[in-house]
Each structure stands twice: as structure tokens, then as C-alpha cells.
GROMACS .gro file of C-alpha atoms in nm:
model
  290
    1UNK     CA    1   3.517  -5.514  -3.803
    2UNK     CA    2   3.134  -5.542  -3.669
    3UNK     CA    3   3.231  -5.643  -3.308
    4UNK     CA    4   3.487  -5.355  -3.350
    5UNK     CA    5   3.188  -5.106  -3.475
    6UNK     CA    6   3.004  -5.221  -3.192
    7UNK     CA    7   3.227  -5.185  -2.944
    8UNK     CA    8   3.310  -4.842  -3.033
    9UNK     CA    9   2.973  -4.767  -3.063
   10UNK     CA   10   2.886  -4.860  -2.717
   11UNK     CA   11   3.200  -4.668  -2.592
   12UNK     CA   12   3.055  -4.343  -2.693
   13UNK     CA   13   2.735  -4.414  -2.567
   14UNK     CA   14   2.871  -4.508  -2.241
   15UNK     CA   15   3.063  -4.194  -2.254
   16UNK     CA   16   2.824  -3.957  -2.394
   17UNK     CA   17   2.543  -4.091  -2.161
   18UNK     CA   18   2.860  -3.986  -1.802
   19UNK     CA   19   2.896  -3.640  -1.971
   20UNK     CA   20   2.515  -3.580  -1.982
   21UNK     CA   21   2.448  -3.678  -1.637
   22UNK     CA   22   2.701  -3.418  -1.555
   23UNK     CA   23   2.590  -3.172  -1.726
   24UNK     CA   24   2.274  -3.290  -1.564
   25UNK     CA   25   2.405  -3.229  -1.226
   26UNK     CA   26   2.509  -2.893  -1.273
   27UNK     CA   27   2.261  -2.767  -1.466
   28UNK     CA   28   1.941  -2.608  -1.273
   29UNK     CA   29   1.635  -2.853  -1.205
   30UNK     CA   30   1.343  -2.750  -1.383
   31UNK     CA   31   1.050  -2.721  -1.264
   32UNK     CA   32   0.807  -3.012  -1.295
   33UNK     CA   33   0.510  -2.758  -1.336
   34UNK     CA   34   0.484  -2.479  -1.434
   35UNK     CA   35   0.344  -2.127  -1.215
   36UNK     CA   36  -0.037  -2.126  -1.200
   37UNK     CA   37  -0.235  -1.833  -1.074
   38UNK     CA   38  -0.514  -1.610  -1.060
   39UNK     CA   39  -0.356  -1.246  -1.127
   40UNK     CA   40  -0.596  -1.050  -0.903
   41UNK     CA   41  -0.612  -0.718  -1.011
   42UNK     CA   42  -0.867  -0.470  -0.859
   43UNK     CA   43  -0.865  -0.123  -1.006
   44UNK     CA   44  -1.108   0.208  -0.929
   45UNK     CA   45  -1.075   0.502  -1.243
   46UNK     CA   46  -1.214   0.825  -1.287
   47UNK     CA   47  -1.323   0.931  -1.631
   48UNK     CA   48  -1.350   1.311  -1.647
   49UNK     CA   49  -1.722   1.396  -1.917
   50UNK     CA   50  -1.689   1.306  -2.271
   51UNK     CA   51  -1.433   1.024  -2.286
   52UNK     CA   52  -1.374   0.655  -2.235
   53UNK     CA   53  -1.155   0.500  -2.033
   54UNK     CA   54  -0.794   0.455  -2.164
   55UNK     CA   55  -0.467   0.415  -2.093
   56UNK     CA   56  -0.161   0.145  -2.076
   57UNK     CA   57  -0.199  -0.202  -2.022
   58UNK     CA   58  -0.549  -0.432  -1.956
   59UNK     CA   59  -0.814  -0.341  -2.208
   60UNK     CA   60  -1.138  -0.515  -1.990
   61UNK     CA   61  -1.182  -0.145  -1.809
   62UNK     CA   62  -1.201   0.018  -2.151
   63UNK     CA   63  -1.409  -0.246  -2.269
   64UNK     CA   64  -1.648  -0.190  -1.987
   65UNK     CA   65  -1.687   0.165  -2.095
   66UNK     CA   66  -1.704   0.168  -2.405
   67UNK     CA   67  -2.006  -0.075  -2.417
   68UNK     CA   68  -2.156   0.167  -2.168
   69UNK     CA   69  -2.143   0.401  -2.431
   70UNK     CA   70  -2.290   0.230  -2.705
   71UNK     CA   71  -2.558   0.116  -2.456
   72UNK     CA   72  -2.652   0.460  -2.350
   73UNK     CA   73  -2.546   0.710  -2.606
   74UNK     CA   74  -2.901   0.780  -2.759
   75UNK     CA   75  -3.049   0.878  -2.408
   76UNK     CA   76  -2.759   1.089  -2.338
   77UNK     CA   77  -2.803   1.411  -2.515
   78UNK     CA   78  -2.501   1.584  -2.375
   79UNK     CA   79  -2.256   1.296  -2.461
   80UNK     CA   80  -2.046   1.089  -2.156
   81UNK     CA   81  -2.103   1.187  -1.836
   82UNK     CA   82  -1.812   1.172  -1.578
   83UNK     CA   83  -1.763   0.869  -1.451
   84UNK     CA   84  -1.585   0.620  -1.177
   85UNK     CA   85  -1.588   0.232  -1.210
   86UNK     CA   86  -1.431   0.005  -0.999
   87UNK     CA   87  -1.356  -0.334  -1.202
   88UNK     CA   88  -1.177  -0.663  -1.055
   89UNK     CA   89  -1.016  -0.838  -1.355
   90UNK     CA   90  -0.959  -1.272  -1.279
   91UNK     CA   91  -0.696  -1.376  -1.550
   92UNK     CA   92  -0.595  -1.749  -1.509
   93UNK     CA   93  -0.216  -1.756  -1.628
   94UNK     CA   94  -0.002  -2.018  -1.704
   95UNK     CA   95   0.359  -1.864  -1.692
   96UNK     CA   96   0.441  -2.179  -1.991
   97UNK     CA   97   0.839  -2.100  -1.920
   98UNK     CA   98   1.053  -1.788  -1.851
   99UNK     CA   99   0.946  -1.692  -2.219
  100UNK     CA  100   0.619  -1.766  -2.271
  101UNK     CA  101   0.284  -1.681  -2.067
  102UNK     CA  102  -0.095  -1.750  -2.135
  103UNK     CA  103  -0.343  -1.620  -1.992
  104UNK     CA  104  -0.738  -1.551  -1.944
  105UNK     CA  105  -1.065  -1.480  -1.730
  106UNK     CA  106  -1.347  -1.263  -1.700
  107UNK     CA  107  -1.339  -0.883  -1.543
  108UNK     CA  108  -1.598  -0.743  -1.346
  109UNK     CA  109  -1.746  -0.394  -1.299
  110UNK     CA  110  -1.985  -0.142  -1.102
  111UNK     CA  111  -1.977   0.198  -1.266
  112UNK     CA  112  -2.097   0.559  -1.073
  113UNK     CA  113  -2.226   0.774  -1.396
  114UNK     CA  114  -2.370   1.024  -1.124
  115UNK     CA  115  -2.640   0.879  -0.993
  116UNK     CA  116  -2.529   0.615  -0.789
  117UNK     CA  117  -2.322   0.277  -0.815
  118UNK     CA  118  -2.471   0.048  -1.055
  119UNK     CA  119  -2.450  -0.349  -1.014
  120UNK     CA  120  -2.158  -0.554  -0.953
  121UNK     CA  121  -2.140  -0.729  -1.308
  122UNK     CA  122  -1.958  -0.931  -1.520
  123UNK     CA  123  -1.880  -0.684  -1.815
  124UNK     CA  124  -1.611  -0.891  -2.055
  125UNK     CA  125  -1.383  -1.168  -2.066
  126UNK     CA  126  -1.030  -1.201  -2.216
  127UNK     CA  127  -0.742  -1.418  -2.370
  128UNK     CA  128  -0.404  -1.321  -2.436
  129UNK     CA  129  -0.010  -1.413  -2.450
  130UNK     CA  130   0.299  -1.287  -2.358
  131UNK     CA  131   0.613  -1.382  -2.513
  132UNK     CA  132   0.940  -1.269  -2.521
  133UNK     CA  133   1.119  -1.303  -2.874
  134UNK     CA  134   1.427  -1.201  -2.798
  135UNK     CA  135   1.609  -1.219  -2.455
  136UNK     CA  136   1.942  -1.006  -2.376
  137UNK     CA  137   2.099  -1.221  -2.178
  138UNK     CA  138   2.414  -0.991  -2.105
  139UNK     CA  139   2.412  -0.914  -2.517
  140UNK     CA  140   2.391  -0.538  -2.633
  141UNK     CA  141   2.044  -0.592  -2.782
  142UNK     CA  142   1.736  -0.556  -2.552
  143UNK     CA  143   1.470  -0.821  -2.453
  144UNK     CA  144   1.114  -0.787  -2.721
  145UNK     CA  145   0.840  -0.828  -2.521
  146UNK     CA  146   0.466  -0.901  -2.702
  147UNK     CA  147   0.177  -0.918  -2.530
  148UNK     CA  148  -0.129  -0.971  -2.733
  149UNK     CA  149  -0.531  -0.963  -2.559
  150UNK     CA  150  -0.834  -1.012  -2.651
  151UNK     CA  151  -1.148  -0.845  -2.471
  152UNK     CA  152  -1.502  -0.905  -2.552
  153UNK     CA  153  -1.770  -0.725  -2.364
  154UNK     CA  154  -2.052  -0.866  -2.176
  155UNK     CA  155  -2.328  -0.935  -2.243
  156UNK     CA  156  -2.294  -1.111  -2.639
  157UNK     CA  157  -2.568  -0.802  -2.790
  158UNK     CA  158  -2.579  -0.501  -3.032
  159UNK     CA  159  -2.358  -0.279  -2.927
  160UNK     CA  160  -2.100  -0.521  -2.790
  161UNK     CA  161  -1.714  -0.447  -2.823
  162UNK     CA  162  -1.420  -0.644  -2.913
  163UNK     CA  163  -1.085  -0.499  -2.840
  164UNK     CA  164  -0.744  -0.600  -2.985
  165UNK     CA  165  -0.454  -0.460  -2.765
  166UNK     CA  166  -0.134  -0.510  -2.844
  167UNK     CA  167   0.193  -0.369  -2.631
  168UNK     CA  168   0.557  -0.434  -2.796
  169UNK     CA  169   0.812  -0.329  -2.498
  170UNK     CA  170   1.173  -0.316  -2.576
  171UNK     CA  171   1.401  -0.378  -2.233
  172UNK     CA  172   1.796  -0.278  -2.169
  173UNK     CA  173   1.893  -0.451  -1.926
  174UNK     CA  174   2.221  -0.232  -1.745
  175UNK     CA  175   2.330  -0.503  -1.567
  176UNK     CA  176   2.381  -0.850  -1.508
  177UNK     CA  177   2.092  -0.959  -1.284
  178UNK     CA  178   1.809  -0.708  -1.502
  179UNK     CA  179   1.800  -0.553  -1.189
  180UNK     CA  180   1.779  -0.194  -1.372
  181UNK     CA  181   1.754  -0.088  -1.700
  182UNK     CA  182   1.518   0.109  -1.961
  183UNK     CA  183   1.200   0.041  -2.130
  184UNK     CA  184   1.056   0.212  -2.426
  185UNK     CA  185   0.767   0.068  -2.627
  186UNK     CA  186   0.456   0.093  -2.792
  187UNK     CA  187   0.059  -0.029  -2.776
  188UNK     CA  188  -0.179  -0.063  -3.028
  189UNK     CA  189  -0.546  -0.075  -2.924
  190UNK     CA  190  -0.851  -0.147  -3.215
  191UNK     CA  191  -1.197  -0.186  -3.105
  192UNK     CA  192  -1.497  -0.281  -3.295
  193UNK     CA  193  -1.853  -0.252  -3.229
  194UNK     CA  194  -2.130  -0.443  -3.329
  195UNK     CA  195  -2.368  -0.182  -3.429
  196UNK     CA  196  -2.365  -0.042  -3.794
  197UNK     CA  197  -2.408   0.322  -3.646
  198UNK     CA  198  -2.146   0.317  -3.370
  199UNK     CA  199  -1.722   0.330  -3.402
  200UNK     CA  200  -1.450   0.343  -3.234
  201UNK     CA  201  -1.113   0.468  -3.382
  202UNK     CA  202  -0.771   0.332  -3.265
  203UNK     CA  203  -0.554   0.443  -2.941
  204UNK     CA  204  -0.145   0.479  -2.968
  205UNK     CA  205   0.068   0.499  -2.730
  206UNK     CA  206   0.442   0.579  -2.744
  207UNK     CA  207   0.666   0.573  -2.430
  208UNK     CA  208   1.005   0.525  -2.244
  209UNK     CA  209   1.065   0.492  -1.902
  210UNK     CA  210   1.292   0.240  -1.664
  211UNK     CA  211   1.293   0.049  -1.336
  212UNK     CA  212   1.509  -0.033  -1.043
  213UNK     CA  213   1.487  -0.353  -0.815
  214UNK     CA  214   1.648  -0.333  -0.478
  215UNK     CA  215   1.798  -0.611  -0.272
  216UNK     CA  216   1.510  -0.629  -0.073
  217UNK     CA  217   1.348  -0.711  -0.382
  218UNK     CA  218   1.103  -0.373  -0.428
  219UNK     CA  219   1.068  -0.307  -0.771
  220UNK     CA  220   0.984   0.032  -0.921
  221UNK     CA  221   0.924   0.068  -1.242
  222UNK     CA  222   0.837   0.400  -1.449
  223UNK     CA  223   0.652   0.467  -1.800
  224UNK     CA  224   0.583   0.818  -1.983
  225UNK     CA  225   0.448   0.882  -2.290
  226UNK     CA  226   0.207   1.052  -2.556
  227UNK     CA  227  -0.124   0.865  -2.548
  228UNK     CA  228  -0.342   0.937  -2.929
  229UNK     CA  229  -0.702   0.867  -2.919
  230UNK     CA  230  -0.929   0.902  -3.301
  231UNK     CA  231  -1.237   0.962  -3.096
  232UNK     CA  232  -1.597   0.767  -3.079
  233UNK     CA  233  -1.900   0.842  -3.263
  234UNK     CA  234  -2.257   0.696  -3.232
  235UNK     CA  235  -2.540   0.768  -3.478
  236UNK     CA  236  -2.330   1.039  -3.655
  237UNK     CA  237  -2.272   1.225  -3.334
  238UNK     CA  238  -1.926   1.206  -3.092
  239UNK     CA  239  -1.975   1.079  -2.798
  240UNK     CA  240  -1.548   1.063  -2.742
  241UNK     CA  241  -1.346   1.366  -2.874
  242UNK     CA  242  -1.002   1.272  -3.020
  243UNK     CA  243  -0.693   1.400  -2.863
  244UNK     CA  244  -0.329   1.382  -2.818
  245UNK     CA  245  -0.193   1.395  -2.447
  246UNK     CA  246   0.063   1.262  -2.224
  247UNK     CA  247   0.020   0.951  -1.979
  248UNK     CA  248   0.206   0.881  -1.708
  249UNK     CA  249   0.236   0.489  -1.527
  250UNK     CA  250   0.427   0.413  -1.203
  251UNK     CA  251   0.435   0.048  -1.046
  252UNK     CA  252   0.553  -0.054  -0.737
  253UNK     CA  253   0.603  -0.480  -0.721
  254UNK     CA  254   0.721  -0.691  -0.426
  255UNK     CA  255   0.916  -0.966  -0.626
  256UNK     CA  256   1.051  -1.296  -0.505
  257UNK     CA  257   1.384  -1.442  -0.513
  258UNK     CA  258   1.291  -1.602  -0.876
  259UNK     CA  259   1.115  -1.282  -1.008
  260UNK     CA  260   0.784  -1.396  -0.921
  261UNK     CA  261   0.515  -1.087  -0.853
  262UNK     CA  262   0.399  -1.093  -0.474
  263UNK     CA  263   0.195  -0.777  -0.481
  264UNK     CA  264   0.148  -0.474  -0.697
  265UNK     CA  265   0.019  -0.106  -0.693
  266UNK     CA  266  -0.020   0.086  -1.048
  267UNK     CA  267  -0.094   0.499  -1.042
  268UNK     CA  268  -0.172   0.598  -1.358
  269UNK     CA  269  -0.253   0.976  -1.466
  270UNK     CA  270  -0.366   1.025  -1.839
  271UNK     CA  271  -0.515   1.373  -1.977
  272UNK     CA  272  -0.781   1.320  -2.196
  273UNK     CA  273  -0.722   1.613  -2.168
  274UNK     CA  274  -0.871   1.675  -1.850
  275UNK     CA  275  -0.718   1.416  -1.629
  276UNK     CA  276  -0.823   1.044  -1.556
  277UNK     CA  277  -0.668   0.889  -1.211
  278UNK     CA  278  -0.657   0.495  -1.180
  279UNK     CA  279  -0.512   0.308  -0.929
  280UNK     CA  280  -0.513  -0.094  -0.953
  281UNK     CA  281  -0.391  -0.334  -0.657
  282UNK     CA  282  -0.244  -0.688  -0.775
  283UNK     CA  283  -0.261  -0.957  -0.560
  284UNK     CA  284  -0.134  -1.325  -0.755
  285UNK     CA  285  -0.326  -1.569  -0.577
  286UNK     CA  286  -0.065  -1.864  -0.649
  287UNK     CA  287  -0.155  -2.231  -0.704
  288UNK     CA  288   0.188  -2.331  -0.823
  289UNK     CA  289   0.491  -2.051  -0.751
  290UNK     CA  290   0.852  -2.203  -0.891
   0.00000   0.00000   0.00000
């Protein structure tokens, strides 16, 4: 009865062993490494007088701003001037798998507050993740996106800002290759300042929108939706009025044959409630590309 056990024993794994090198065979390779790059992302804003700057996605810009505030809201009497930065933001991410991403870097800035451009400077760093935690995969519910960052202005003083910005994106997918479909989502900004007579309340936004990849593989992608600001105050006094208004994001991606972004341009237009124009250029500088 042993040898038999044996015997039978080594039949399966004999067996089991030819199936999985089948399966093997037809299944996809996967990759040995995973994609490494430097997301490149180099964007110039206006900010109309008595705001900050806001708005979907990174939070390093805002960041940048905001500490500018804190930094020089007791020797400006009339509140925020009107502004225009341009900031270069240097993520390192690790795309983990086709779920998971990780990523973070330092951003850059030089701001024009009306009297010329200031410094090139290093004005915060960040960390963050993106995961999906549900994919559609031809089912009737959508992919859950979460993308979670981190910012911390520059340099580590009173009056610094930390900013928590979270985005939760729900895609339909309306066909088999997620080649179109519709978005609609939400993101969750909190900042806090390290100064006992400075705040700054939260920013919502709501929105829906969709996107459309051609064969070529151009992808557009559209977002609108109703941006809600609380406002900033220093010593008692606002330096940011609070408001309600609509924001508007279009982004136009070369893709690869595996979905991987070759170039990027954002517009953005968000009322504040005067407008504030931002356009941001992405340009993956690849060390591994799967």
C-alpha cells in the first residue's frame, strides 16, 4: 500500500507539474522588473489676487503657494497678490504591477507676485500611492482608483504646510479594451500649517467626465466639476476667500501599445471665481518601460 501511495503520489506530481508548464506557456511572461521613471511634469499657473492655487490632481503647486502665503501675509496689507509660478515636479515611480504604483520626489518653483520672477527653488517634496481596488475587467462594476499624496513644503520652518490629497476615481469601462468609458470621482485636500495663527480649510471637488483612446493610441480624456474651497486666514485676517465654482480638466496622452504614458498636456480652467489657467507638460523619462 506505501509503494502504491507513492506511486500515485508521484503520478500527480508528474502530471500536475505538465499542466503547469502549459499553462505556463500560454500564459503572458511577466515582466522581470517592474516600470521605473521620473514622471516629468512641468506646469506654469496663473492665480488671479486673493487666492491660492487649486485645482485637480498634484498638490506640490498648492503647496508652493500656500507657504508663500504664510511667509508673506503680514507684509501684505491688501491680501494675495496675483500671481504666476512655474513649478517642475520630479516624482520617482515604481508602477509595483498593473494595480499598484508608488511614487515620490521633490517639486520645484519660481513664482512672479508682480515684481519680477523670484528664484528657481526647491519648494516641497512628496510621497504617495496609487492603487486600484477594484478592476472591471469586462464586469458591470467600474475600476476604484485611490491615489493618496503627501506634500510638505520647503524649507522645514514656521509657517510650513503639509497637505493630504486624496482623489477616489470611479471608471466604466464601455468596452473591452478600456478604450472609452466614464469617470466620475472625488478629491479631498487638508492642509495644515505650522503656525498657531495661520489655517487653511479643506478643498472638495466633485466631478464626471470620460475619455476616448484612438488606434493611433491618442488619448483624450475629460473632467468637470464643482471645486469648494473654506478659505485661508492668517492672524485673524483672510488672506483666501471661500468659494464654490466649477473646474474644468482636459488631457491629451500619447500611450503605448501596453498603456504606458509617452507624453502629456493638461489645460485646466478653475474660477476662484475669477479664473486660474494652468497648463502642465509630462514627459516620463523611462528607466525601465514593460
Amino acid at each position: 500500500m506505501r509503494a502504491t501511495a507513492m506511486g500515485l503520489a508521484c503520478l500527480a506530481i508528474s502530471t500536475g507539474t505538465a499542466f503547469s508548464s502549459e499553462a505556463d506557456e500560454d500564459a503572458p511572461a511577466k515582466p522581470a522588473v517592474p516600470n521605473i521613471y521620473l514622471d516629468l511634469r512641468t506646469t506654469y499657473a496663473t492665480i488671479p489676487a486673493g487666492t491660492l492655487g487649486l485645482g485637480f490632481g498634484s498638490t506640490s503647486l498648492s503647496a508652493a503657494f500656500e507657504a508663500l502665503a504664510v511667509r508673506r501675509g503680514t507684509t501684505l496689507p491688501n491680501g494675495l497678490p496675483a500671481a504666476k509660478s512655474i513649478a517642475i515636479d520630479l516624482p520617482l515611480t515604481v508602477d509595483v504591477n498593473d494595480r499598484v504604483s508608488l511614487y515620490g520626489g521633490v517639486s520645484g518653483s519660481t513664482t512672479d507676485i508682480g515684481g519680477g520672477w523670484s528664484t528657481f527653488d526647491i519648494t516641497s517634496w512628496n510621497i504617495g500611492l496609487q492603487a486600484d481596488l477594484y478592476q472591471q475587467n469586462g464586469g458591470n462594476v467600474p475600476t476604484i482608483t485611490l491615489q493618496s499624496t503627501l506634500t510638505q513644503s520647503v524649507p522645514n520652518e514656521q509657517g510650513m504646510t503639509n497637505s493630504f490629497n486624496n482623489i477616489l476615481e470611479f471608471d466604466y469601462a464601455l468596452d473591452e479594451d478600456e478604450t472609452r468609458g466614464w469617470l466620475a470621482g472625488m478629491q479631498y485636500t487638508y492642509t495644515t500649517i505650522a503656525s498657531p495663527f495661520a489655517s487653511i480649510r479643506p478643498n472638495t471637488i466633485l466631478y464626471a467626465g470620460g475619455y476616448y483612446q484612438w488606434p493611433s493610441n491618442w488619448k483624450f480624456t475629460g473632467r468637470l466639476g464643482v471645486q469648494s474651497f473654506g478659505g485661508a486666514e492668517l492672524a485673524g485676517r483672510t488672506i483666501a476667500e471661500s468659494f464654490t465654482q466649477p473646474v474644468l480638466r482636459l488631457d491629451l496622452d500619447r500611450m503605448d501599445d501596453n498603456d504606458n504614458r509617452l507624453f502629456g498636456i493638461t489645460a485646466q480652467i478653475a474660477w476662484m471665481p475669477k479664473p486660474s489657467y494652468q497648463v502642465t507638460l509630462r514627459t516620463p523619462l523611462y528607466a525601465v518601460r514593460n
